[in-house]
Tab-separated table of C-alpha atoms in Angstrom:
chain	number	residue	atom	x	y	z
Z	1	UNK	CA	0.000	0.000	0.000
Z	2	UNK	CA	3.029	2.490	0.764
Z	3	UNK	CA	6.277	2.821	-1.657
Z	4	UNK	CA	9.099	4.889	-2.433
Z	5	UNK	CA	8.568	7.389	-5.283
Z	6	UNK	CA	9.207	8.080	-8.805
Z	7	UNK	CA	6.422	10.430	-9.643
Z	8	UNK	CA	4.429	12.562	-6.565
Z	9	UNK	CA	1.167	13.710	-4.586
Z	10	UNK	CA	1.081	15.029	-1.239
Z	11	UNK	CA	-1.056	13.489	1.681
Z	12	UNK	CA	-4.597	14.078	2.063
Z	13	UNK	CA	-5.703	17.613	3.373
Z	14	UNK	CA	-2.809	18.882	0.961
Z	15	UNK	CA	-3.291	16.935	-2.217
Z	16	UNK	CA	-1.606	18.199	-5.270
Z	17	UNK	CA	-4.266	18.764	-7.981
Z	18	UNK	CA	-2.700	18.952	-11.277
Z	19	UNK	CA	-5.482	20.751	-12.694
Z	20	UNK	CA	-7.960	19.351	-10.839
Z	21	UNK	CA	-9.698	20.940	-7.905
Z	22	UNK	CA	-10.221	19.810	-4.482
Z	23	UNK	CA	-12.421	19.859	-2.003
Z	24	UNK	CA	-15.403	17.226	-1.328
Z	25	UNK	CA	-18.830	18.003	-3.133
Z	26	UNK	CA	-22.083	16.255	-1.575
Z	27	UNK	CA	-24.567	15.294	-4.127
Z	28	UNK	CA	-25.517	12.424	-2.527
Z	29	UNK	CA	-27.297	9.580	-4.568
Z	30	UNK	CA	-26.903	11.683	-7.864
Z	31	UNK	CA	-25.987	9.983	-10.872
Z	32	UNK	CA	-25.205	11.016	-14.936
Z	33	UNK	CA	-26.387	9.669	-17.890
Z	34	UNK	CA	-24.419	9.041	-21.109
Z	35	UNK	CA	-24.185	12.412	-22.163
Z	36	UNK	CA	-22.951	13.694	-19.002
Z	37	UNK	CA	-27.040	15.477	-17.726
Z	38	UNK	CA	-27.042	14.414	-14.007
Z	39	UNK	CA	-29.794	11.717	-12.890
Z	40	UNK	CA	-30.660	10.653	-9.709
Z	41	UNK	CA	-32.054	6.500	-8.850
Z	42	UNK	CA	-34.804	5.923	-6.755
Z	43	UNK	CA	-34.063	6.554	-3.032
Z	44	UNK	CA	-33.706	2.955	-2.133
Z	45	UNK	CA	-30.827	1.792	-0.134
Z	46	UNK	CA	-28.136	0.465	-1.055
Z	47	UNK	CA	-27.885	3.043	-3.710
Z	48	UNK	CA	-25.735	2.347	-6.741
Z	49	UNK	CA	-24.544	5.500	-9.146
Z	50	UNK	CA	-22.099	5.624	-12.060
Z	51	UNK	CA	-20.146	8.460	-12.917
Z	52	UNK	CA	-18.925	9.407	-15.995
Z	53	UNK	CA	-16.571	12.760	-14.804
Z	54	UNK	CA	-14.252	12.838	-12.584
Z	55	UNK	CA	-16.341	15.797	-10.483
Z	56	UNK	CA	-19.235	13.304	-10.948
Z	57	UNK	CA	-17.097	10.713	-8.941
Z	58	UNK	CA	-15.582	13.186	-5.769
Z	59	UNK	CA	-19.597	13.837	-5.528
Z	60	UNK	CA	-20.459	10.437	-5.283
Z	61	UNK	CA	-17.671	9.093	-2.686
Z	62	UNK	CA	-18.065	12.060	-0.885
Z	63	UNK	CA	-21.289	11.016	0.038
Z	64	UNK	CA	-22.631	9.994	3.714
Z	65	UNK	CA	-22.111	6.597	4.733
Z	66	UNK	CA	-19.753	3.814	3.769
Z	67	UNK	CA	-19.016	3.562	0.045
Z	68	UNK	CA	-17.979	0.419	-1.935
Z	69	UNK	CA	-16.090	0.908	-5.317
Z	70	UNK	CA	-16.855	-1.743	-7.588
Z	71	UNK	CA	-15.549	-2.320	-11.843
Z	72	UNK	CA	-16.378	-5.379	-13.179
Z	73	UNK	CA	-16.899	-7.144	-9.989
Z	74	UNK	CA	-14.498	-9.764	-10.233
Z	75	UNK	CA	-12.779	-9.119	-6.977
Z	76	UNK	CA	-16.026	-8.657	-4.274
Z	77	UNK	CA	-14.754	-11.309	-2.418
Z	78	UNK	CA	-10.843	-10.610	-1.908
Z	79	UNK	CA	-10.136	-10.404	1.790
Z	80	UNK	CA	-12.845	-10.167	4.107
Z	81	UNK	CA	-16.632	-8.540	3.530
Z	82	UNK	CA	-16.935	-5.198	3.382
Z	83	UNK	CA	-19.670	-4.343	6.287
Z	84	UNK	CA	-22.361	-2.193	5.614
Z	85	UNK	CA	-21.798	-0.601	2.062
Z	86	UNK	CA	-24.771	1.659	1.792
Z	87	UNK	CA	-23.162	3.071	-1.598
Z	88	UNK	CA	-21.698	1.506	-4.586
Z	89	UNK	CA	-19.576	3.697	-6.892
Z	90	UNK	CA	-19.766	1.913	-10.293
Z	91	UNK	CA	-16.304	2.908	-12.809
Z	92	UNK	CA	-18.695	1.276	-15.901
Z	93	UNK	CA	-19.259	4.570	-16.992
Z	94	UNK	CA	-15.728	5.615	-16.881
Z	95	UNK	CA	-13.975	3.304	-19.475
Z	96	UNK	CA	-12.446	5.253	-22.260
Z	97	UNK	CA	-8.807	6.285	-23.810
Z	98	UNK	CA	-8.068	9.290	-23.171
Z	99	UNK	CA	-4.668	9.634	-25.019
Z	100	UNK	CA	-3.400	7.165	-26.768
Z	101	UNK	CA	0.382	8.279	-28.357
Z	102	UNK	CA	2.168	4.921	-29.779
Z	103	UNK	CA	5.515	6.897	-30.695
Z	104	UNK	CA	5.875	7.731	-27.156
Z	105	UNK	CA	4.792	3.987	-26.190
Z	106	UNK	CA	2.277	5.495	-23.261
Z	107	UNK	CA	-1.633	5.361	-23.137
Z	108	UNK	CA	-3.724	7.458	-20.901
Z	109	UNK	CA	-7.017	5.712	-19.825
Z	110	UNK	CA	-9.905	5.954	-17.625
Z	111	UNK	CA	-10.208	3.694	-14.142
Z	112	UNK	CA	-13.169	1.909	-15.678
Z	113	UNK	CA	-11.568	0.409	-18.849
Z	114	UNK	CA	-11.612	-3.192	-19.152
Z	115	UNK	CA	-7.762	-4.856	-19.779
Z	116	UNK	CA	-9.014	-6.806	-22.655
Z	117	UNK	CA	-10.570	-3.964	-24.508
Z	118	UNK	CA	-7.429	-1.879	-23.378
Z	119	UNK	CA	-5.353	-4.577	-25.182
Z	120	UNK	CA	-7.365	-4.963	-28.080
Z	121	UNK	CA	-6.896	-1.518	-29.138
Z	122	UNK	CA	-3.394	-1.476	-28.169
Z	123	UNK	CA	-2.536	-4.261	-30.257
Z	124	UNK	CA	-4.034	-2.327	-33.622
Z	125	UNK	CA	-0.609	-0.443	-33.131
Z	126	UNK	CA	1.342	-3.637	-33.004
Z	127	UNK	CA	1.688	-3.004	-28.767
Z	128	UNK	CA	0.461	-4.552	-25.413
Z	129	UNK	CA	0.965	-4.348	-21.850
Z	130	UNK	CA	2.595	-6.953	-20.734
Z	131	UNK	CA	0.278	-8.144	-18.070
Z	132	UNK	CA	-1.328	-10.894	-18.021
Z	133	UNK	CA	-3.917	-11.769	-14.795
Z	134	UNK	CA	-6.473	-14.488	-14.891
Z	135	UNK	CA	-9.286	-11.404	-14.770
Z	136	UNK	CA	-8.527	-10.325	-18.184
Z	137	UNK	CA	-12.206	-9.149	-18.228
Z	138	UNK	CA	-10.898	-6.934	-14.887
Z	139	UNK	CA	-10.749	-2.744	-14.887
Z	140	UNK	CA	-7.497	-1.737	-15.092
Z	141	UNK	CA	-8.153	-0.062	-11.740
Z	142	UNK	CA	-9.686	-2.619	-9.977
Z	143	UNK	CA	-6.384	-4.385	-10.927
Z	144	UNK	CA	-4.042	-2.097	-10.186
Z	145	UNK	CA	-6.498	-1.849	-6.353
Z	146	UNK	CA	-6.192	-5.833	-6.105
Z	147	UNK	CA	-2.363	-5.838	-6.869
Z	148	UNK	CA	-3.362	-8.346	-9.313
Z	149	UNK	CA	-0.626	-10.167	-11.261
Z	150	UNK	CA	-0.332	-13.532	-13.969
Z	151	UNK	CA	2.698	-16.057	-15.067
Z	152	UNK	CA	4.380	-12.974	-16.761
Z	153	UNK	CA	5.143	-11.347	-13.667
Z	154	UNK	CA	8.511	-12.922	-13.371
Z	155	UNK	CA	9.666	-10.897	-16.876
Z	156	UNK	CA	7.269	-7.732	-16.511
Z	157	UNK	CA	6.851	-6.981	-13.161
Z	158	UNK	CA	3.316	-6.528	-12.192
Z	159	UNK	CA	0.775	-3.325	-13.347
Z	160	UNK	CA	2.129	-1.287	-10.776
Z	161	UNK	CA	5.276	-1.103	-12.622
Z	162	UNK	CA	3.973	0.080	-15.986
Z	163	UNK	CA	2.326	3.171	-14.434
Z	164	UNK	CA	3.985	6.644	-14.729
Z	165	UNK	CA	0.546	8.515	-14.059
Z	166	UNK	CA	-2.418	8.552	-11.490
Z	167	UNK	CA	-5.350	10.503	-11.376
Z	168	UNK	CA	-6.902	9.703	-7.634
Z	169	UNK	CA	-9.620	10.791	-6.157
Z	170	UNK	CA	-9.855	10.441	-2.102
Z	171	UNK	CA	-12.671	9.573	0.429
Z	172	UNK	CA	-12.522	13.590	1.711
Z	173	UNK	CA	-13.242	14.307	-2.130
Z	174	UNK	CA	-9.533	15.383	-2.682
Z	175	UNK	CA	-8.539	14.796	-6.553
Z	176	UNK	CA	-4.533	13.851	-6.877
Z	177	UNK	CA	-2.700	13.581	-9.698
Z	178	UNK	CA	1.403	12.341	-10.181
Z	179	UNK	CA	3.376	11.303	-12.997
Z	180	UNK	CA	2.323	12.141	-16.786
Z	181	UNK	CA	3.371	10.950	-20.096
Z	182	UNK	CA	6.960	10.778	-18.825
Z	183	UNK	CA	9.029	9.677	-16.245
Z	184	UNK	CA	10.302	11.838	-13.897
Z	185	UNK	CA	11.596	11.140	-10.206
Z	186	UNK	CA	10.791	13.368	-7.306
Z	187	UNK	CA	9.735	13.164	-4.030
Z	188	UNK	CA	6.105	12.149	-2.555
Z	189	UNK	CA	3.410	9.342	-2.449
Z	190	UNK	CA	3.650	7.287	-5.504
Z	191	UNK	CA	0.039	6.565	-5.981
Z	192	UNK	CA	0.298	3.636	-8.052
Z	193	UNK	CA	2.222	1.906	-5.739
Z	194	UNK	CA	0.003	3.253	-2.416
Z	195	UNK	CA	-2.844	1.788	-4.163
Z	196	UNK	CA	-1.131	-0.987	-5.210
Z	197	UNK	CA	-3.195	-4.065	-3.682
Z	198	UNK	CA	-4.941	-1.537	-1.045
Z	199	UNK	CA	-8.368	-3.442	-2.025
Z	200	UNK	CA	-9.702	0.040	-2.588
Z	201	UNK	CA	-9.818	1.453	0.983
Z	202	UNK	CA	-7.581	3.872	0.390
Z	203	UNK	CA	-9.281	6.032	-2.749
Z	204	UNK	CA	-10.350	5.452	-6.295
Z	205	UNK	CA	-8.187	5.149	-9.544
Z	206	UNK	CA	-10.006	7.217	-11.649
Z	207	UNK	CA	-7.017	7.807	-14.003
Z	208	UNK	CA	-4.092	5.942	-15.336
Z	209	UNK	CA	-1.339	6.542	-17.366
Z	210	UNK	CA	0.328	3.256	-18.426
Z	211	UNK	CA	3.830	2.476	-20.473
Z	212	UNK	CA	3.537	0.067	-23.219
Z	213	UNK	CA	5.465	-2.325	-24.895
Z	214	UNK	CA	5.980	-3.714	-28.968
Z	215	UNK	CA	3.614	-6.954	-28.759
Z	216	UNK	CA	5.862	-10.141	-29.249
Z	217	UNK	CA	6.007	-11.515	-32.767
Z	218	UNK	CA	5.897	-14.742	-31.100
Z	219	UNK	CA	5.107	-16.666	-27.453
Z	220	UNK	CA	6.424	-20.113	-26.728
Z	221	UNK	CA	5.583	-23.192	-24.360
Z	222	UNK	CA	7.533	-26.058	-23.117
Z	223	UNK	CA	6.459	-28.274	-20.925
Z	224	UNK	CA	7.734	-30.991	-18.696
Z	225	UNK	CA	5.997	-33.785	-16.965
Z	226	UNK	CA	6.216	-35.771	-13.939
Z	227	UNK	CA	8.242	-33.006	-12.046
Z	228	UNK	CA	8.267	-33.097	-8.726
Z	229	UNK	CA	8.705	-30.372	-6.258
Z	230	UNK	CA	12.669	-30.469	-5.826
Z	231	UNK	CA	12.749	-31.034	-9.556
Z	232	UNK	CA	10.552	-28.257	-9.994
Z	233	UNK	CA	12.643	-25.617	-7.798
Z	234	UNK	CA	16.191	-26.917	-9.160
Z	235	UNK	CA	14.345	-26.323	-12.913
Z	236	UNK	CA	13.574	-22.959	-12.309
Z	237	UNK	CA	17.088	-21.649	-10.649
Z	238	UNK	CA	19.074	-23.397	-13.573
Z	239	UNK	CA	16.369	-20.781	-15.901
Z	240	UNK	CA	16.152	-18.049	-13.964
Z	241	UNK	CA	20.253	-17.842	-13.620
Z	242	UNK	CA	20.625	-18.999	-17.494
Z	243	UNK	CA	20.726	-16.635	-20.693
Z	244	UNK	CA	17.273	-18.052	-21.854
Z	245	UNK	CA	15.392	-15.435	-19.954
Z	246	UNK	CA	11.427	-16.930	-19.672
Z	247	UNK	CA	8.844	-14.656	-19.013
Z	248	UNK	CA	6.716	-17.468	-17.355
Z	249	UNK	CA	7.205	-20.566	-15.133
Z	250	UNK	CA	4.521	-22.205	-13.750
Z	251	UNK	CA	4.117	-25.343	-11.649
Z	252	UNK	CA	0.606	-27.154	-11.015
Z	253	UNK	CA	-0.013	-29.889	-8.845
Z	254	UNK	CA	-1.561	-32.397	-8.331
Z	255	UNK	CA	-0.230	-32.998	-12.102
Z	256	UNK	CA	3.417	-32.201	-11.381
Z	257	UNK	CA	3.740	-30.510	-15.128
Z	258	UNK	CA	6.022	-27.380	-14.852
Z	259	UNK	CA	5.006	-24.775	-18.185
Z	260	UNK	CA	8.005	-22.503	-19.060
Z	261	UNK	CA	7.146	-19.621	-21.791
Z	262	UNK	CA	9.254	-17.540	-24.183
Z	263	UNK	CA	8.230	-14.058	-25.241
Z	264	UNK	CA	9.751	-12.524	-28.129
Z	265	UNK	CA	10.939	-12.275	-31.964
Z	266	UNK	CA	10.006	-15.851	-33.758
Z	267	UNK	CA	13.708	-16.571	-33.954
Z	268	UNK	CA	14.476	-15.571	-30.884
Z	269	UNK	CA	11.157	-17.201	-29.216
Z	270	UNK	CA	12.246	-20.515	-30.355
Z	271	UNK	CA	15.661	-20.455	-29.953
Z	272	UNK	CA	15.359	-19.695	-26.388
Z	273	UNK	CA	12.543	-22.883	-26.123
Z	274	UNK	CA	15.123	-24.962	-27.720
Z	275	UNK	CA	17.416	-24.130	-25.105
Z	276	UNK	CA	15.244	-24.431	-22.501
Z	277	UNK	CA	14.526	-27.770	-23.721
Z	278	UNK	CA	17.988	-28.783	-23.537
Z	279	UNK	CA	18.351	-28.127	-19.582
Z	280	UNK	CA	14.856	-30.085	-18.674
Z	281	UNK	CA	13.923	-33.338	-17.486
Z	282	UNK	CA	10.951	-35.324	-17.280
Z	283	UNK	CA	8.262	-35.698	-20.354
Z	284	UNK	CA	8.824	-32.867	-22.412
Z	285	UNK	CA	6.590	-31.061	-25.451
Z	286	UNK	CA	6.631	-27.970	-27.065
Z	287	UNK	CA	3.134	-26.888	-27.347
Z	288	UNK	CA	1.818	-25.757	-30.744
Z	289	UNK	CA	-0.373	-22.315	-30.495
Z	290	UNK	CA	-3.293	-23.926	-29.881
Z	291	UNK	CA	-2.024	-26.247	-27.173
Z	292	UNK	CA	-0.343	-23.294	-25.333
Z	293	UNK	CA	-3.342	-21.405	-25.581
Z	294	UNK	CA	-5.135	-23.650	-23.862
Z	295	UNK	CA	-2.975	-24.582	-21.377
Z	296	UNK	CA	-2.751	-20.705	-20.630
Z	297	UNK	CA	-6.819	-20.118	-20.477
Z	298	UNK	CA	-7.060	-23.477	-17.918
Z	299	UNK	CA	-4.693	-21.849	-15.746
Z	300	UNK	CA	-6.220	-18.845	-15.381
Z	301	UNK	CA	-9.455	-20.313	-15.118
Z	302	UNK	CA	-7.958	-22.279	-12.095
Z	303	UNK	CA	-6.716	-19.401	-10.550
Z	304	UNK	CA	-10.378	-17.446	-10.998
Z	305	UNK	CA	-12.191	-20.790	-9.765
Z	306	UNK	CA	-16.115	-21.298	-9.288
Z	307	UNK	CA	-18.700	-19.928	-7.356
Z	308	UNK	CA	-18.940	-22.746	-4.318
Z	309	UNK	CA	-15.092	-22.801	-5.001
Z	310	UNK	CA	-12.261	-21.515	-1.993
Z	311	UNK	CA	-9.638	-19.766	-3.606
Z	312	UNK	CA	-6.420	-18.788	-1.171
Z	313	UNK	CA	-3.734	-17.161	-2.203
Z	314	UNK	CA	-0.154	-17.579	-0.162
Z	315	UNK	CA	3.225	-15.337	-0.764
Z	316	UNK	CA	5.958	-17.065	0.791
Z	317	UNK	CA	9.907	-16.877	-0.099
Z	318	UNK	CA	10.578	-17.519	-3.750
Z	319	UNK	CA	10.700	-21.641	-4.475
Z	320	UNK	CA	8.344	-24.342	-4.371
Z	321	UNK	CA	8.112	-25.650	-0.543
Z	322	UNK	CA	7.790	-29.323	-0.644
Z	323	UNK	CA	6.597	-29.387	2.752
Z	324	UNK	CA	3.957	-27.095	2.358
Z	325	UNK	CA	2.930	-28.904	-0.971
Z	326	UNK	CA	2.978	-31.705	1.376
Z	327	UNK	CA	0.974	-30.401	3.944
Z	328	UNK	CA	-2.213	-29.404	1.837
Z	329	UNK	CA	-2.512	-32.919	-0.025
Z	330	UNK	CA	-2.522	-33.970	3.353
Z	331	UNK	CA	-4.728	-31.591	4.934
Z	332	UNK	CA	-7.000	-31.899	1.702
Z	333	UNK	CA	-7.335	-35.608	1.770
Z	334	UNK	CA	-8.346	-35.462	5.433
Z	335	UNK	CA	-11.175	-32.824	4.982
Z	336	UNK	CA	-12.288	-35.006	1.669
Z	337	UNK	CA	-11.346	-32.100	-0.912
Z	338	UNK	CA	-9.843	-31.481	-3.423
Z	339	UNK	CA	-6.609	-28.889	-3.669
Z	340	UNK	CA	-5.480	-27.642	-7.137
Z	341	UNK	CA	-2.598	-25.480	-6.972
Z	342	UNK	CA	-0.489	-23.261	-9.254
Z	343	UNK	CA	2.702	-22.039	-7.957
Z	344	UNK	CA	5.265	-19.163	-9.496
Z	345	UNK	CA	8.434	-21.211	-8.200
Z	346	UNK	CA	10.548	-17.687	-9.188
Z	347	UNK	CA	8.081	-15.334	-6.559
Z	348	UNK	CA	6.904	-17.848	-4.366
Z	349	UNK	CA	3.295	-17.166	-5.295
Z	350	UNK	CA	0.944	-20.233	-4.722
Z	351	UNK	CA	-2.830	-19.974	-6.013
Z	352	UNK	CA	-4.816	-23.000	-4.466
Z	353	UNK	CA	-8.490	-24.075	-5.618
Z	354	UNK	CA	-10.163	-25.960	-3.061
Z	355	UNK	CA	-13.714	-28.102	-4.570
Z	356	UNK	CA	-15.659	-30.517	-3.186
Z	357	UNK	CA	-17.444	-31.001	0.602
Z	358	UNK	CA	-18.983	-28.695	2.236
Z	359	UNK	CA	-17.744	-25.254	3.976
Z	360	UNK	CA	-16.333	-26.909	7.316
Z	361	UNK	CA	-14.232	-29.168	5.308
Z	362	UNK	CA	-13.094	-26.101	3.127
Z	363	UNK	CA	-12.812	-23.781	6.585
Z	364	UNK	CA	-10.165	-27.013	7.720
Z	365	UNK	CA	-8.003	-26.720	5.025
Z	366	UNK	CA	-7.613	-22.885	4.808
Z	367	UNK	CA	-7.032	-22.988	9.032
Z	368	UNK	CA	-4.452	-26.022	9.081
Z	369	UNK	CA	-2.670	-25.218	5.509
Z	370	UNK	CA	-2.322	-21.704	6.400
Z	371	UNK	CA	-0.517	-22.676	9.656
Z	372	UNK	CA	1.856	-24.410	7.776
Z	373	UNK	CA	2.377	-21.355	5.315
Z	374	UNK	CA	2.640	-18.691	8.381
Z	375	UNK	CA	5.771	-21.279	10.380
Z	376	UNK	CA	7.367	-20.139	7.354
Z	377	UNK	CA	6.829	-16.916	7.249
Z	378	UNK	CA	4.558	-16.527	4.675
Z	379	UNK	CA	0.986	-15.286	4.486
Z	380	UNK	CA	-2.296	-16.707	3.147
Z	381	UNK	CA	-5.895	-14.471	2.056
Z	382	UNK	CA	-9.023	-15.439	0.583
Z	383	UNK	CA	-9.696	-14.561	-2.376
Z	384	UNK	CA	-13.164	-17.164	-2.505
Z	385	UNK	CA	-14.966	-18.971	-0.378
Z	386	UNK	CA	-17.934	-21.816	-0.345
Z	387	UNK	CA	-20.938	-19.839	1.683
Z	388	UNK	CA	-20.282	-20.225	5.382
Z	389	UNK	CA	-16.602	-20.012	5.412
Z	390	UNK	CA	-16.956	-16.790	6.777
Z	391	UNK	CA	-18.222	-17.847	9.587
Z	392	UNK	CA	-15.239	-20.616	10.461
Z	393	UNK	CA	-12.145	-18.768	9.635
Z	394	UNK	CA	-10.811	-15.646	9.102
Z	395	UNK	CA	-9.790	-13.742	5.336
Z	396	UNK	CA	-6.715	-12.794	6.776
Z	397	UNK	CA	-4.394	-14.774	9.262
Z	398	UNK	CA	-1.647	-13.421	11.107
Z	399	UNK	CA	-0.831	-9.453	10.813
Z	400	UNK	CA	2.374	-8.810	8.954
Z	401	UNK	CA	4.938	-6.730	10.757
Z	402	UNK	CA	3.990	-4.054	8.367
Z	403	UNK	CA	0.255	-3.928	9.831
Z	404	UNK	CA	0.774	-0.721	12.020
Z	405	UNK	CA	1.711	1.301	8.776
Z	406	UNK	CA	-1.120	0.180	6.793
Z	407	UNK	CA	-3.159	1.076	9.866
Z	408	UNK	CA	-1.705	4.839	9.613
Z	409	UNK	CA	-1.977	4.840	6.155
Z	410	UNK	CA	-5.829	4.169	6.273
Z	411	UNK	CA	-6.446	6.613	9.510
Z	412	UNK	CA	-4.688	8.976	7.206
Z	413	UNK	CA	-6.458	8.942	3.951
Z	414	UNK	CA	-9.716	7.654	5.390
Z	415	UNK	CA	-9.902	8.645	9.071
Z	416	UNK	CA	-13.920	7.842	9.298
Z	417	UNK	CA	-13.137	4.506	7.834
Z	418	UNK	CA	-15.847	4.993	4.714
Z	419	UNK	CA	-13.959	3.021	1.914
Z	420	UNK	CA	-14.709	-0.750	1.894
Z	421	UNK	CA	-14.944	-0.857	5.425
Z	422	UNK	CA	-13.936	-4.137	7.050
Z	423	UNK	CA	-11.823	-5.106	4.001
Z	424	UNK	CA	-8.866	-6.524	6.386
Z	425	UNK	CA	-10.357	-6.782	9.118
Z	426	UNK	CA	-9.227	-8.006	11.374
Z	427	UNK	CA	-6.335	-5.956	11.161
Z	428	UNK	CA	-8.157	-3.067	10.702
């Protein structure tokens, strides 16, 4: 939620405005239609409004009363409920390019834009961001609020790294701005990386501008079989330390296959595969387009899961653990589920999908496994849960050290506690 800067805003009660004024406005419940004429919906609770303007939005959030920000609504359920959400800011009406400049390789866009319709357009001009989360359907700043990241992560970094420009607006109806169309480093909040994964209880990405990159000519897959967890973690250091430089490695159990991909020129894509080949063991296959395509879509729809589906996700050190592999086939055959897991061996990211039973069983797993994850130092959230989890085991297990500067940061920005309130509890 807090990082060192590159670009800068000051704190709230001084934001810089860029432009922009500051300064909350109260139309509370008011909404705008498509060509911008304000609208009001019926006075029923919880209300629901959709901006299209930035002063649209400050109005809406500065509203009385807790206020949930919501794009697509493919992340409700990360972390724990939000209580009480009497308003719900919609960023549907807030999807456009704003400035799209291909020479420069930087594209200015609203909150509200979807990543795949982001990407289609980009990719008219032969360019992408290099970004690739399961939620592909996902605002781009509902992702950049989740801290959301794919298998490319390893090469690319995640989103937060491809902004140089934020357009904020706070729960005190401040409007911040940092960054532009270049890169410049000074001192301050960087916003992108204060709202990085801050679940948006912090403020609102109403604005982004985002650096973009020449699309690959070509993307290759290799995959080995049969590869066990040492295997797996010896595979990716010999990679990682090696000139073939993959932007992707993926291990999934229970099928012990470990997916390696190549981004690049054609040459260069499959030269690197063939080399990658070369230091492998198990079963290996190069997947044709089609193969790796579908490969790539089941893994993200494993990571996304099913409604009736509990979805954790763990950060540990970099590596695959074999004991905590281990420990949640164990833990899942005693509770009668079943446990798919990805893991980024290279970040130490583990994505598990738990089906089957009922919620107790799930509520076991996510207690015992994340035991194991936390005598290691690591962390585990939910990011899903079967109905009734809730009421077995917490979203959030033990408070990182960092926990008393995320609770400053919040008191700061949102002293009456208005955005998604209860979103980590119960840290705060």
């Amino acid at each position: 939620m807090v990082g060192a800067s590159s670009s800068s805003a000051s704190t709230p009660g001084g934001h810089s405005s860029g432009g922009h004024s500051s300064g909350g406005g109260s139309s509370a419940g008011q909404n705008s239609s498509a060509d911008g004429t304000p609208t009001f919906e019926a006075s029923s609770s919880p209300r629901s409004i959709t901006p299209t303007t930035v002063k649209d939005l400050r109005d809406a959030v500065t509203t009385n009363g807790p206020v949930l920000i919501r794009g697509t609504g493919t992340a409700t359920t990360w972390g724990a409920p939000v209580r009480d959400a009497r308003t719900t800011v919609s960023l549907a009406g807030m999807d456009r390019v704003l400035d799209y400049r291909p020479a420069d390789m930087t594209v200015h866009v609203q909150g509200g834009i979807r990543l795949d319709v982001l990407q289609e357009e980009l990719a008219e001009h032969g360019q992408w961001l290099p970004y690739d989360p399961a939620r592909s359907e996902a605002t781009i700043g509902g992702l950049l609020a989740t801290g959301d990241a794919g298998p490319r992560r390893m090469a690319y970094g995640s989103l937060r790294e491809l902004v140089i420009g934020a357009t904020m607006v706070f729960p005190d109806g401040a409007i911040a701005k940092s960054g532009g169309h270049v890169i410049k480093n000074v001192a301050g909040y960087d916003l992108a990386k204060l709202c990085h994964g801050s679940l948006g209880t912090l403020g609102v990405v109403v604005e982004l501008v985002l650096r973009v990159h020449p699309l690959p000519q070509a993307s290759r897959t290799v995959m080995a079989r049969d590869v066990d967890t040492a295997t797996a973690q010896r595979l990716t250091w010999a990679l990682t330390k090696s000139a073939v430089e993959p932007t992707a490695v993926e291990w999934c159990e229970p099928e012990q296959v470990l997916a390696v991909r190549f981004d690049g020129t054609a040459d260069g894509a499959a030269a690197r595969a063939a080399s990658a080949r070369s230091m492998l063991t198990g079963s290996l296959a190069e997947l044709d387009a089609g193969e790796a395509h579908s490969f790539w879509e089941s893994h993200a729809a494993r990571v996304v899961a099913e409604p009736g589906d509990t979805v954790l996700r763990a950060a540990t050190r970099p590596g695959v653990d074999p004991a905590l592999v281990g420990a949640l086939s164990a833990w899942a055959d005693r509770a009668g589920v079943k446990a798919l897991l990805t893991c980024s061996p290279a970040t130490g990211a583990y994505t598990v999908r738990i089906t089957g039973a009922d919620a107790k069983a799930h509520a076991e797993v996510v207690k015992n496994w994340r035991a194991s994850v936390e005598a290691v130092g690591g962390f585990v959230m939910l990011r899903r849960r079967r109905p009734g989890v809730d009421a077995m085991v917490e979203s959030w297990g033990r408070a990182p050290g960092s926990v008393e500067v995320m609770r400053r940061v919040k008191a700061n920005f949102d002293p009456e506690n208005r955005f998604a309130p209860g979103r980590f509890a119960p840290w705060f």
